[in-house]
Amino acid sequence: MAHIALYRAWRPQTFHDMVGQQHIVQTLQNAIREDRLSHAYLFSGPRGTGKTSAARLLAKAVNCERGPTPEPCNECEACKRIAAGSVVDVVEIDAASNRGVEEIRDIRDKVKYSPTEVRRKVYIIDEVHMLTTEAFNALLKTLEEPPAHVMFMLATTEPHRLPPTIISRCQRFEFRRVSLEEQAEWLQEICRKEGIAAEEAALVYIARLSDGGMRDALSLLDQISSFSDGKVTLQEAIDATGGLPAEQFSRLATAVRDSNASAVLQEIDEMMRAGKSADKCLEQLMHYFRDLLLAQLAPSASASAGRIASPAELKSMAQGFPRERLFAIIDVLNRYQAEMKYAAHPQTMFEIALLKLCAGESAADGGAAQGQTAAASLLSPAAGGADVQQLQRQVAAMERKLEELQRSGAALPAEGDAGGRSGGGSAVRGGGGWSGRGGSASGSSGAPKVARQRIKLDPFVASRSSPLTLQALGKWPQVLARVKEERVTVHAWLVDGEPVAYAEDTVLVAFRNSIHRETTEKPANKQVIEKVLSAALGHATQLATLLQKEWQEALADGSRAQADQPEELQLGIDGGGAPPGEPLVEEAYKLFGEDLVVIRDE
């Protein structure tokens, strides 16, 4: 047997060949022995873990001429023809290309007829999550009450996309990723039987890249053995798969640790000259730093979970990085990987990401050191107390001015003014009702940034449960779909946000990530979103944004303010209750809701 097309040659022919899924195999075999087979099975799990293979094996086991048997013989006419796909009673359907209701109706019409060639009719529907809603509805009745001679086997990588009514009518088996040790052992056995000379390190590298999928591991072994003419070495495996050697990752990590921007650019230049892909290199580098973090937090698990380097190398390199910096590095790389999908020059994004890693921490450390030095100088006895007293007087004056502005209802001063905060930090006041992010740049060398308009949060906090808010938020899926049609890049940033309230013809959206929020706030992007919002709600509607932590702080401040109210005022705010002996007011609350009813004493 030639060593090419290894996956076809080594596709599981018996349940014994199902590597890493012993718990599922034992359950199915026991069900066959005790004649307790279900009418429908749902096989879910990552790709390449044996879901469709298990369905074919089960179809052979129940229709084997020597059975039903826990192990198909693979020698009788039924087993051979089922394996070749020439039995009309065993139908395999790809739901990705046959997802309509007509295909399912055709199945529903044919299941009532008895099988003509084998014992039981078997329908294997692969990628079943791709079926349309109408197709699922057509399949539902058949799954609920199928004829005794029919079995359904559904396979999917995304079970969460199946309706609960479908899942509840199937026996579900969750296929797991194959462990690194099992994969390496099985690849070694295949190489021995195929006459392929393979280094153990190369097989471990293949197993790491396959990420628990035996199909991917066999495909990679097939590719590398063809590339190396039957002899698989670690270096040839790296070259054939377009990967990077562990030594290059070590050099990159060392350059980042030492903030050596010149060495980083030199390594990137070598990668690009070798024909590597910038996005692939960034992805693998992120996995490498993830393995470094794992070597620190869970040394016992790093041996089986590392994908790039050996555990000993990872442990040695991880000692040079503080844990917090590893978290920050992974966060930066992950952010730039997402942005690289839309970049015109991915290599430039890759270079900027690594240069930021080199420059970011040293600048942060320098700023922190300066802050600590300044604080120490202010609080030290040598300062004589004069600077501290002057600072206290300035703070007291600013607080008085702020209180006067709040009492008079005037707008708060812009950041960078004498009465406000300077710099680019964010500001939130739930009780005072404003939220904003600084805009003026310090120094006169650059053009000043436009200050973000502050948002009064009090109306949004008060109306977060109102009927108008619920109506507006209920149309958010339509808004997202329409924005995606208008401009898919704007949709990619907007999906990170969650609408939280509606007030004064404005939808307030809270974002988890500041970059997503800032990109959404760009005038061109915001104009697209507001256009869609206005069309969906039927009137001119504006968009306001903030971070989720700012919204949570505003809600907390609102709750504290409510708790400070007198008991008689809380009655009208919390319980929606009316003054005793006022049945008309109670009825008004029931009809229109407490947010639309205003009580005046005449």
Coordinates of C-alpha atoms in Angstrom, one line a residue:
M1 CA 0.0 0.0 0.0
A2 CA 1.4 3.4 -1.0
H3 CA 1.7 5.9 1.8
I4 CA -0.3 8.5 -0.1
A5 CA -4.0 9.1 0.8
L6 CA -3.5 8.0 4.3
Y7 CA -6.8 9.2 5.5
R8 CA -8.7 7.1 3.0
A9 CA -6.5 4.1 3.8
W10 CA -6.8 4.4 7.6
R11 CA -10.3 5.6 7.9
P12 CA -11.8 3.5 10.8
Q13 CA -13.1 0.1 9.5
T14 CA -14.2 -1.2 13.0
F15 CA -15.1 0.3 16.3
H16 CA -11.7 -0.7 17.5
D17 CA -10.1 1.8 15.2
M18 CA -12.0 4.7 16.8
V19 CA -9.0 6.4 18.5
G20 CA -9.8 8.4 21.6
Q21 CA -13.6 7.7 21.7
Q22 CA -13.7 4.5 23.8
H23 CA -16.6 5.8 25.9
I24 CA -18.8 6.2 22.9
V25 CA -17.8 2.9 21.3
Q26 CA -18.6 1.0 24.5
T27 CA -22.0 2.6 24.8
L28 CA -23.0 1.8 21.1
Q29 CA -21.7 -1.7 21.3
N30 CA -23.7 -2.4 24.5
A31 CA -26.8 -1.0 22.9
I32 CA -26.3 -3.4 19.9
R33 CA -25.8 -6.4 22.2
E34 CA -28.9 -5.7 24.3
D35 CA -31.0 -4.7 21.3
R36 CA -31.7 -1.2 22.7
L37 CA -30.7 0.9 19.7
S38 CA -32.3 4.4 19.5
H39 CA -34.1 5.6 16.4
A40 CA -32.0 8.8 16.3
Y41 CA -28.5 9.7 17.3
L42 CA -26.7 13.1 17.4
F43 CA -22.9 13.0 17.1
S44 CA -21.4 16.3 18.0
G45 CA -17.8 17.5 18.5
P46 CA -14.7 19.1 16.9
R47 CA -13.9 18.3 13.3
G48 CA -11.9 15.2 12.4
T49 CA -12.8 13.3 15.6
G50 CA -14.7 10.4 14.0
K51 CA -18.4 11.5 14.0
T52 CA -19.3 10.5 10.4
S53 CA -17.0 7.4 10.7
A54 CA -18.9 6.3 13.8
A55 CA -22.2 6.7 11.9
R56 CA -21.0 4.6 9.0
L57 CA -19.7 1.9 11.4
L58 CA -23.0 1.8 13.2
A59 CA -24.9 1.5 9.9
K60 CA -22.7 -1.5 9.0
A61 CA -23.0 -3.1 12.5
V62 CA -26.9 -3.0 12.4
N63 CA -27.0 -4.3 8.8
C64 CA -24.2 -6.8 8.9
E65 CA -25.3 -10.2 7.6
R66 CA -23.8 -11.8 10.7
G67 CA -25.5 -9.4 13.0
P68 CA -26.6 -7.1 14.3
T69 CA -23.1 -7.3 15.8
P70 CA -21.0 -5.1 18.0
E71 CA -18.2 -5.2 15.3
P72 CA -19.0 -5.2 11.6
C73 CA -17.3 -8.1 9.9
N74 CA -16.3 -6.0 6.8
E75 CA -16.4 -9.3 4.8
C76 CA -20.1 -9.8 4.0
E77 CA -21.8 -8.3 1.0
A78 CA -23.7 -5.8 3.1
C79 CA -20.6 -4.4 4.9
K80 CA -18.6 -4.1 1.6
R81 CA -21.4 -2.3 -0.2
I82 CA -22.2 0.0 2.7
A83 CA -18.5 1.0 2.8
A84 CA -18.5 1.6 -0.9
G85 CA -21.7 3.7 -0.6
S86 CA -23.7 1.6 -3.1
V87 CA -26.6 0.5 -0.8
V88 CA -29.7 2.6 -1.5
D89 CA -31.1 2.0 2.0
V90 CA -28.1 3.7 3.6
V91 CA -28.2 7.4 2.6
E92 CA -25.5 9.9 3.5
I93 CA -26.6 13.6 3.0
D94 CA -24.4 16.7 3.2
A95 CA -26.7 19.3 4.8
A96 CA -24.4 22.1 3.8
S97 CA -25.4 21.6 0.2
N98 CA -28.8 20.0 0.7
R99 CA -30.2 22.3 3.4
G100 CA -33.7 23.1 2.0
V101 CA -37.1 21.9 3.0
E102 CA -37.6 20.0 -0.2
E103 CA -34.7 17.5 0.5
I104 CA -36.1 16.8 4.0
R105 CA -39.6 16.3 2.6
D106 CA -38.3 13.8 0.2
I107 CA -36.8 11.9 3.1
R108 CA -40.0 12.1 5.0
D109 CA -41.9 10.6 2.1
K110 CA -39.5 7.7 1.7
V111 CA -39.0 6.6 5.3
K112 CA -42.4 4.8 5.4
Y113 CA -41.2 2.3 2.8
S114 CA -39.4 -0.8 4.1
P115 CA -35.7 -1.3 3.2
T116 CA -35.1 -3.4 0.1
E117 CA -31.4 -4.5 0.4
V118 CA -30.5 -4.5 4.1
R119 CA -32.1 -4.9 7.5
R120 CA -32.7 -1.2 8.4
K121 CA -32.8 2.1 6.6
V122 CA -30.1 4.5 7.8
Y123 CA -30.0 8.2 7.1
I124 CA -26.7 10.0 7.9
I125 CA -27.1 13.8 7.8
D126 CA -23.7 15.5 8.1
E127 CA -23.3 19.1 9.1
V128 CA -27.0 19.0 10.2
H129 CA -26.8 22.5 11.7
M130 CA -26.8 23.9 8.2
L131 CA -30.5 23.0 7.7
T132 CA -32.9 25.8 7.4
T133 CA -35.7 26.4 10.0
E134 CA -38.3 25.0 7.6
A135 CA -36.2 21.9 7.0
F136 CA -35.9 21.3 10.7
N137 CA -39.6 21.7 11.1
A138 CA -40.1 19.1 8.3
L139 CA -37.7 16.7 10.0
L140 CA -39.2 17.1 13.5
K141 CA -42.3 14.9 13.1
T142 CA -40.3 12.1 11.4
L143 CA -37.7 12.1 14.3
E144 CA -40.5 12.0 16.8
E145 CA -42.3 9.0 15.5
P146 CA -40.2 7.2 12.9
P147 CA -41.0 3.7 11.5
A148 CA -39.3 0.8 13.3
H149 CA -37.0 0.1 10.3
V150 CA -35.5 3.6 10.1
M151 CA -32.5 5.1 12.0
F152 CA -31.3 8.7 11.8
M153 CA -27.7 9.7 12.6
L154 CA -27.0 13.4 12.7
A155 CA -23.5 14.8 12.8
T156 CA -22.5 18.4 13.6
T157 CA -19.6 20.5 14.8
E158 CA -22.0 23.2 16.1
P159 CA -24.8 21.6 18.2
H160 CA -25.8 24.9 19.7
R161 CA -27.3 25.8 16.4
L162 CA -29.8 22.9 16.5
P163 CA -33.3 23.6 17.8
P164 CA -33.9 22.1 21.2
T165 CA -36.8 20.1 19.8
I166 CA -34.4 18.2 17.5
I167 CA -31.8 17.6 20.2
S168 CA -34.4 16.3 22.7
R169 CA -35.5 13.5 20.2
C170 CA -31.9 12.2 19.8
Q171 CA -29.4 10.3 21.9
R172 CA -26.5 12.7 22.0
F173 CA -22.8 11.7 22.0
E174 CA -20.1 14.3 22.5
F175 CA -16.9 13.4 20.6
R176 CA -13.8 14.7 22.3
R177 CA -10.5 15.8 20.9
V178 CA -7.9 13.0 20.8
S179 CA -5.1 13.5 23.3
L180 CA -1.6 14.3 22.2
E181 CA -0.2 10.9 23.4
E182 CA -2.9 8.9 21.6
Q183 CA -2.4 10.7 18.4
A184 CA 1.4 10.3 18.5
E185 CA 1.1 6.6 19.3
W186 CA -1.4 6.0 16.5
L187 CA 0.7 8.0 13.9
Q188 CA 3.7 5.9 14.9
E189 CA 1.8 2.7 14.3
I190 CA 0.6 3.9 10.9
C191 CA 4.2 4.9 9.9
R192 CA 5.4 1.5 11.0
K193 CA 2.8 -0.4 8.9
E194 CA 3.3 2.0 5.9
G195 CA 7.1 1.8 6.0
I196 CA 7.5 5.5 6.7
A197 CA 10.6 6.6 8.6
A198 CA 9.5 9.3 11.0
E199 CA 11.2 11.0 13.9
E200 CA 9.2 11.0 17.2
A201 CA 9.6 14.8 17.5
A202 CA 8.1 15.2 14.0
L203 CA 5.0 13.1 14.9
V204 CA 4.5 15.0 18.1
Y205 CA 4.7 18.3 16.1
I206 CA 2.1 16.9 13.7
A207 CA -0.1 15.9 16.7
R208 CA 0.2 19.4 18.2
L209 CA -0.8 21.1 14.9
S210 CA -3.8 18.9 14.4
D211 CA -5.4 20.2 17.6
G212 CA -7.0 16.9 18.6
G213 CA -8.4 15.9 15.1
M214 CA -7.2 12.5 13.8
R215 CA -8.3 13.4 10.2
D216 CA -6.1 16.6 10.3
A217 CA -3.2 14.6 11.7
L218 CA -3.4 12.0 8.9
S219 CA -3.7 14.6 6.3
L220 CA -0.6 16.4 7.6
L221 CA 1.4 13.1 7.8
D222 CA 0.4 12.4 4.2
Q223 CA 1.5 15.9 3.1
I224 CA 4.8 15.8 5.0
S225 CA 5.7 12.2 3.9
S226 CA 5.1 13.1 0.3
F227 CA 7.2 16.3 0.7
S228 CA 10.1 14.4 2.3
D229 CA 9.9 11.3 0.0
G230 CA 8.9 8.9 2.8
K231 CA 11.2 10.2 5.5
V232 CA 9.7 12.6 8.1
T233 CA 11.9 14.8 10.1
L234 CA 11.0 17.7 12.4
Q235 CA 12.6 20.3 10.1
E236 CA 10.9 18.9 7.0
A237 CA 7.6 18.9 9.0
I238 CA 8.1 22.6 9.9
D239 CA 9.0 23.5 6.3
A240 CA 6.1 21.5 4.7
T241 CA 3.5 23.1 7.0
G242 CA 4.8 26.6 6.8
G243 CA 5.5 26.8 10.5
L244 CA 8.3 28.4 12.4
P245 CA 11.0 26.5 14.3
A246 CA 11.0 26.7 18.1
E247 CA 14.4 28.5 18.0
Q248 CA 12.9 31.4 16.1
F249 CA 10.0 31.7 18.6
S250 CA 12.6 31.7 21.3
R251 CA 14.6 34.5 19.6
L252 CA 11.4 36.5 19.1
A253 CA 10.3 36.1 22.7
T254 CA 13.8 37.1 23.9
A255 CA 13.7 40.2 21.8
V256 CA 10.3 41.2 23.1
R257 CA 11.4 40.5 26.7
D258 CA 14.5 42.7 26.2
S259 CA 12.5 45.4 24.3
N260 CA 15.0 44.9 21.4
A261 CA 13.0 46.4 18.5
S262 CA 16.0 45.9 16.1
A263 CA 16.1 42.2 16.7
V264 CA 12.3 41.9 16.3
L265 CA 12.4 43.6 12.9
Q266 CA 15.3 41.4 11.8
E267 CA 13.4 38.2 12.8
I268 CA 10.2 39.4 11.0
D269 CA 12.3 40.2 7.9
E270 CA 13.7 36.6 7.9
M271 CA 10.2 35.2 8.2
M272 CA 8.9 37.2 5.2
R273 CA 12.0 36.3 3.1
A274 CA 11.3 32.7 3.9
G275 CA 7.8 33.1 2.4
K276 CA 5.9 32.9 5.7
S277 CA 2.4 34.4 6.1
A278 CA 2.2 37.4 8.5
D279 CA -1.2 36.3 9.9
K280 CA 0.0 32.7 10.4
C281 CA 3.1 33.9 12.1
L282 CA 1.2 36.1 14.5
E283 CA -1.3 33.3 15.3
Q284 CA 1.6 30.9 16.1
L285 CA 3.4 33.5 18.1
M286 CA 0.2 34.0 20.2
H287 CA 0.1 30.2 20.8
Y288 CA 3.7 30.3 21.9
F289 CA 3.1 33.0 24.5
R290 CA 0.0 31.1 25.5
D291 CA 2.2 28.1 26.1
L292 CA 4.6 30.2 28.2
L293 CA 1.7 31.3 30.3
L294 CA 0.5 27.8 30.7
A295 CA 4.0 26.7 31.7
Q296 CA 3.8 29.2 34.6
L297 CA 0.2 28.6 35.7
A298 CA -0.1 24.8 35.1
P299 CA 3.3 23.2 34.6
S300 CA 1.7 19.7 34.7
A301 CA -0.6 20.5 31.8
S302 CA 1.9 22.2 29.6
A303 CA 3.4 18.9 28.3
S304 CA 0.1 17.8 26.6
A305 CA -1.3 21.3 25.7
G306 CA 1.8 23.0 24.3
R307 CA 1.7 23.3 20.5
I308 CA 5.0 24.9 19.5
A309 CA 8.0 24.0 21.7
S310 CA 8.9 21.4 24.2
P311 CA 7.9 21.8 27.9
A312 CA 11.5 22.2 29.0
E313 CA 12.1 25.1 26.6
L314 CA 8.8 26.7 27.5
K315 CA 9.6 26.5 31.3
S316 CA 13.0 28.0 30.8
M317 CA 11.7 30.9 28.7
A318 CA 8.6 31.5 30.9
Q319 CA 10.9 32.4 33.9
G320 CA 11.9 35.6 32.1
F321 CA 8.3 37.0 31.9
P322 CA 6.1 38.3 34.7
R323 CA 2.7 36.7 34.6
E324 CA 0.9 40.0 34.1
R325 CA 3.1 40.8 31.1
L326 CA 2.2 37.5 29.4
F327 CA -1.5 38.3 29.8
A328 CA -0.9 41.7 28.3
I329 CA 1.1 40.3 25.4
I330 CA -1.6 37.8 24.5
D331 CA -4.2 40.5 24.7
V332 CA -2.3 42.7 22.3
L333 CA -1.6 39.9 19.8
N334 CA -5.2 38.8 19.9
R335 CA -6.4 42.3 19.2
Y336 CA -4.1 42.8 16.2
Q337 CA -5.0 39.3 14.8
A338 CA -8.6 40.4 14.6
E339 CA -7.6 43.7 13.0
M340 CA -5.3 42.0 10.5
K341 CA -8.3 40.4 8.8
Y342 CA -9.2 43.8 7.4
A343 CA -5.7 45.2 6.9
A344 CA -4.4 46.0 3.4
H345 CA -0.8 45.3 4.6
P346 CA -0.8 42.4 7.1
Q347 CA 3.0 42.5 7.5
T348 CA 2.9 46.1 8.7
M349 CA 0.3 45.2 11.3
F350 CA 2.5 42.3 12.4
E351 CA 5.5 44.6 12.8
I352 CA 3.4 47.2 14.7
A353 CA 2.1 44.6 17.1
L354 CA 5.6 43.3 18.0
L355 CA 7.0 46.8 18.2
K356 CA 4.2 47.8 20.6
L357 CA 5.1 44.8 22.7
C358 CA 8.7 46.1 22.8
A359 CA 7.8 49.7 23.6
G360 CA 4.7 49.4 25.7
E361 CA 5.9 47.9 28.9
S362 CA 9.0 50.1 29.2
A363 CA 6.9 53.2 28.7
A364 CA 4.4 52.0 31.2
D365 CA 7.1 51.2 33.7
G366 CA 8.7 54.6 33.2
G367 CA 5.3 56.4 33.7
A368 CA 4.6 54.3 36.9
A369 CA 8.1 55.1 38.2
Q370 CA 7.6 58.8 37.6
G371 CA 4.2 58.7 39.3
Q372 CA 5.6 56.9 42.3
T373 CA 8.5 59.4 42.5
A374 CA 6.1 62.4 42.4
A375 CA 3.8 60.9 45.0
A376 CA 6.8 60.1 47.3
S377 CA 8.1 63.7 46.9
L378 CA 4.7 65.1 47.8
L379 CA 4.2 62.9 50.9
S380 CA 7.7 63.0 52.2
P381 CA 8.5 65.0 55.3
A382 CA 11.2 66.8 53.4
A383 CA 8.6 68.6 51.4
G384 CA 7.7 70.6 54.5
G385 CA 4.0 70.2 54.0
A386 CA 3.6 73.4 51.9
D387 CA 3.1 71.6 48.6
V388 CA 0.6 69.2 50.2
Q389 CA -1.4 72.1 51.7
Q390 CA -1.4 74.0 48.4
L391 CA -2.7 70.9 46.5
Q392 CA -5.4 70.4 49.1
R393 CA -6.6 73.9 48.6
Q394 CA -6.7 73.5 44.8
V395 CA -8.7 70.3 45.1
A396 CA -11.2 71.9 47.5
A397 CA -11.7 74.9 45.1
M398 CA -12.3 72.5 42.2
E399 CA -14.9 70.5 44.3
R400 CA -16.7 73.7 45.2
K401 CA -16.8 74.9 41.6
L402 CA -18.1 71.5 40.5
E403 CA -20.9 71.5 43.0
E404 CA -21.9 75.0 41.9
L405 CA -22.1 73.9 38.3
Q406 CA -24.2 70.9 39.2
R407 CA -26.6 73.0 41.2
S408 CA -27.0 75.5 38.5
G409 CA -27.5 72.9 35.8
A410 CA -24.7 74.2 33.7
A411 CA -22.7 71.9 31.5
L412 CA -19.5 70.5 33.1
P413 CA -16.3 72.0 31.8
A414 CA -14.5 70.2 29.0
E415 CA -11.5 68.1 29.9
G416 CA -8.3 70.0 29.9
D417 CA -10.1 73.2 31.2
A418 CA -9.2 74.7 34.5
G419 CA -12.2 73.1 36.2
G420 CA -12.0 69.7 34.6
R421 CA -9.6 66.9 34.2
S422 CA -6.9 67.0 31.6
G423 CA -5.6 64.1 29.6
G424 CA -7.2 61.2 27.8
G425 CA -8.8 59.2 30.6
S426 CA -12.4 58.2 30.7
A427 CA -14.9 59.8 33.1
V428 CA -18.2 58.4 34.4
R429 CA -20.7 59.7 36.9
G430 CA -23.8 57.6 37.3
G431 CA -25.4 59.8 40.0
G432 CA -24.4 63.1 38.3
G433 CA -25.5 61.6 35.0
W434 CA -22.6 62.1 32.6
S435 CA -20.1 59.9 30.8
G436 CA -17.3 60.8 28.5
R437 CA -13.7 60.2 27.4
G438 CA -11.1 62.9 27.2
G439 CA -10.2 64.4 23.9
S440 CA -7.6 67.2 24.2
A441 CA -4.0 66.3 23.6
S442 CA -1.3 67.4 26.0
G443 CA 1.3 69.6 24.4
S444 CA 1.1 71.8 21.4
S445 CA 3.0 69.7 18.9
G446 CA 0.0 67.7 17.6
A447 CA -3.5 68.7 16.5
P448 CA -6.0 68.5 19.4
K449 CA -8.4 65.6 19.4
V450 CA -12.1 66.3 19.3
A451 CA -13.6 65.7 22.7
R452 CA -16.3 63.0 22.9
Q453 CA -19.7 64.5 23.8
R454 CA -20.6 63.6 27.3
I455 CA -23.7 61.5 27.8
K456 CA -26.2 62.2 30.6
L457 CA -26.8 58.7 31.9
D458 CA -29.6 59.5 34.4
P459 CA -32.4 59.3 31.6
F460 CA -31.0 56.0 30.4
V461 CA -30.8 54.5 33.9
A462 CA -34.3 55.5 34.6
S463 CA -35.7 54.2 31.4
R464 CA -33.8 50.9 31.0
S465 CA -36.9 48.9 31.7
S466 CA -39.5 51.1 30.0
P467 CA -41.8 49.8 27.2
L468 CA -40.0 52.1 24.7
T469 CA -36.7 50.7 25.6
L470 CA -37.9 47.1 25.3
Q471 CA -39.4 47.9 21.9
A472 CA -36.2 49.5 20.7
L473 CA -33.9 46.8 22.0
G474 CA -36.2 44.1 20.5
K475 CA -35.3 45.4 17.0
W476 CA -31.6 45.2 17.6
P477 CA -31.1 41.9 15.6
Q478 CA -32.8 43.6 12.7
V479 CA -30.4 46.6 13.1
L480 CA -27.4 44.3 13.1
A481 CA -28.5 42.5 10.0
R482 CA -29.2 45.7 8.1
V483 CA -25.8 47.2 9.1
K484 CA -24.2 44.1 7.9
E485 CA -25.9 44.6 4.5
E486 CA -24.9 48.2 4.4
R487 CA -21.2 47.7 5.5
V488 CA -19.8 44.5 6.8
T489 CA -16.8 46.1 8.4
V490 CA -19.0 48.4 10.6
H491 CA -21.0 45.3 11.6
A492 CA -17.8 43.5 12.7
W493 CA -17.2 46.3 15.2
L494 CA -20.8 46.8 16.3
V495 CA -21.4 43.2 17.3
D496 CA -19.1 43.7 20.3
G497 CA -21.7 46.2 21.7
E498 CA -24.9 45.5 23.5
P499 CA -27.8 47.9 23.6
V500 CA -28.7 48.6 27.2
A501 CA -31.2 51.5 27.2
Y502 CA -33.2 54.0 25.0
A503 CA -34.1 57.5 26.0
E504 CA -34.5 60.9 24.2
D505 CA -34.5 59.3 20.7
T506 CA -31.1 57.8 21.5
V507 CA -30.0 54.1 21.7
L508 CA -27.3 53.6 24.3
V509 CA -24.8 50.8 23.4
A510 CA -22.3 49.4 25.9
F511 CA -19.1 47.9 24.5
R512 CA -16.7 45.4 26.1
N513 CA -13.7 46.6 24.1
S514 CA -12.6 50.3 23.9
I515 CA -11.2 49.8 20.4
H516 CA -14.5 48.5 19.1
R517 CA -16.2 51.5 20.7
E518 CA -13.8 54.1 19.3
T519 CA -14.1 52.6 15.8
T520 CA -17.9 52.6 15.9
E521 CA -17.8 56.3 17.0
K522 CA -16.0 57.4 13.8
P523 CA -18.3 59.7 11.9
A524 CA -18.6 57.6 8.8
N525 CA -19.4 54.4 10.8
K526 CA -21.7 56.2 13.2
Q527 CA -23.6 57.7 10.3
V528 CA -24.3 54.2 8.8
I529 CA -25.6 52.9 12.2
E530 CA -27.8 55.9 12.9
K531 CA -29.3 55.7 9.4
V532 CA -30.2 52.0 10.0
L533 CA -31.5 52.8 13.5
S534 CA -33.8 55.6 12.2
A535 CA -35.2 53.3 9.5
A536 CA -35.8 50.5 12.0
L537 CA -37.5 52.7 14.7
G538 CA -39.4 54.9 12.3
H539 CA -38.0 58.2 13.4
A540 CA -34.7 60.0 13.6
T541 CA -32.6 58.1 16.2
Q542 CA -29.1 58.8 17.5
L543 CA -26.4 56.4 18.7
A544 CA -24.6 56.9 22.0
T545 CA -21.8 54.6 23.3
L546 CA -19.9 53.8 26.5
L547 CA -18.0 50.9 28.0
Q548 CA -19.8 48.2 29.9
K549 CA -17.9 49.0 33.1
E550 CA -19.1 52.6 32.8
W551 CA -22.7 51.4 32.5
Q552 CA -22.3 49.1 35.5
E553 CA -21.0 52.0 37.6
A554 CA -23.9 54.1 36.5
L555 CA -26.4 51.5 37.5
A556 CA -24.6 51.0 40.8
D557 CA -24.7 54.8 41.5
G558 CA -28.4 54.9 40.5
S559 CA -29.2 52.1 43.0
R560 CA -27.3 53.9 45.8
A561 CA -29.2 57.1 45.0
Q562 CA -32.5 55.3 45.1
A563 CA -31.6 53.7 48.4
D564 CA -30.9 57.2 49.9
Q565 CA -34.4 58.4 49.0
P566 CA -37.0 58.7 51.7
E567 CA -39.3 55.7 52.1
E568 CA -42.4 57.4 50.7
L569 CA -40.4 58.4 47.5
Q570 CA -39.0 54.9 47.1
L571 CA -42.6 53.6 47.1
G572 CA -43.3 55.5 43.9
I573 CA -39.9 54.5 42.3
D574 CA -39.5 50.9 43.2
G575 CA -42.8 49.3 43.7
G576 CA -44.8 51.3 41.2
G577 CA -47.3 51.7 44.0
A578 CA -49.8 54.6 44.3
P579 CA -50.7 56.5 47.5
P580 CA -53.2 54.6 49.6
G581 CA -56.8 55.1 48.7
E582 CA -56.1 56.1 45.1
P583 CA -57.5 53.2 42.9
L584 CA -57.5 55.4 39.8
V585 CA -53.7 55.9 40.0
E586 CA -53.2 52.1 40.5
E587 CA -55.3 51.4 37.4
A588 CA -53.2 54.0 35.5
Y589 CA -50.0 52.2 36.5
K590 CA -51.4 48.9 35.2
L591 CA -52.6 50.4 31.9
F592 CA -49.7 52.6 31.0
G593 CA -46.7 51.6 33.2
E594 CA -45.1 53.6 35.9
D595 CA -42.6 55.4 33.6
L596 CA -45.5 57.1 31.7
V597 CA -47.6 58.1 34.6
V598 CA -46.9 61.5 36.4
I599 CA -48.7 62.4 39.6
R600 CA -49.2 66.1 40.4
D601 CA -50.8 67.6 43.5
E602 CA -53.3 70.2 42.3

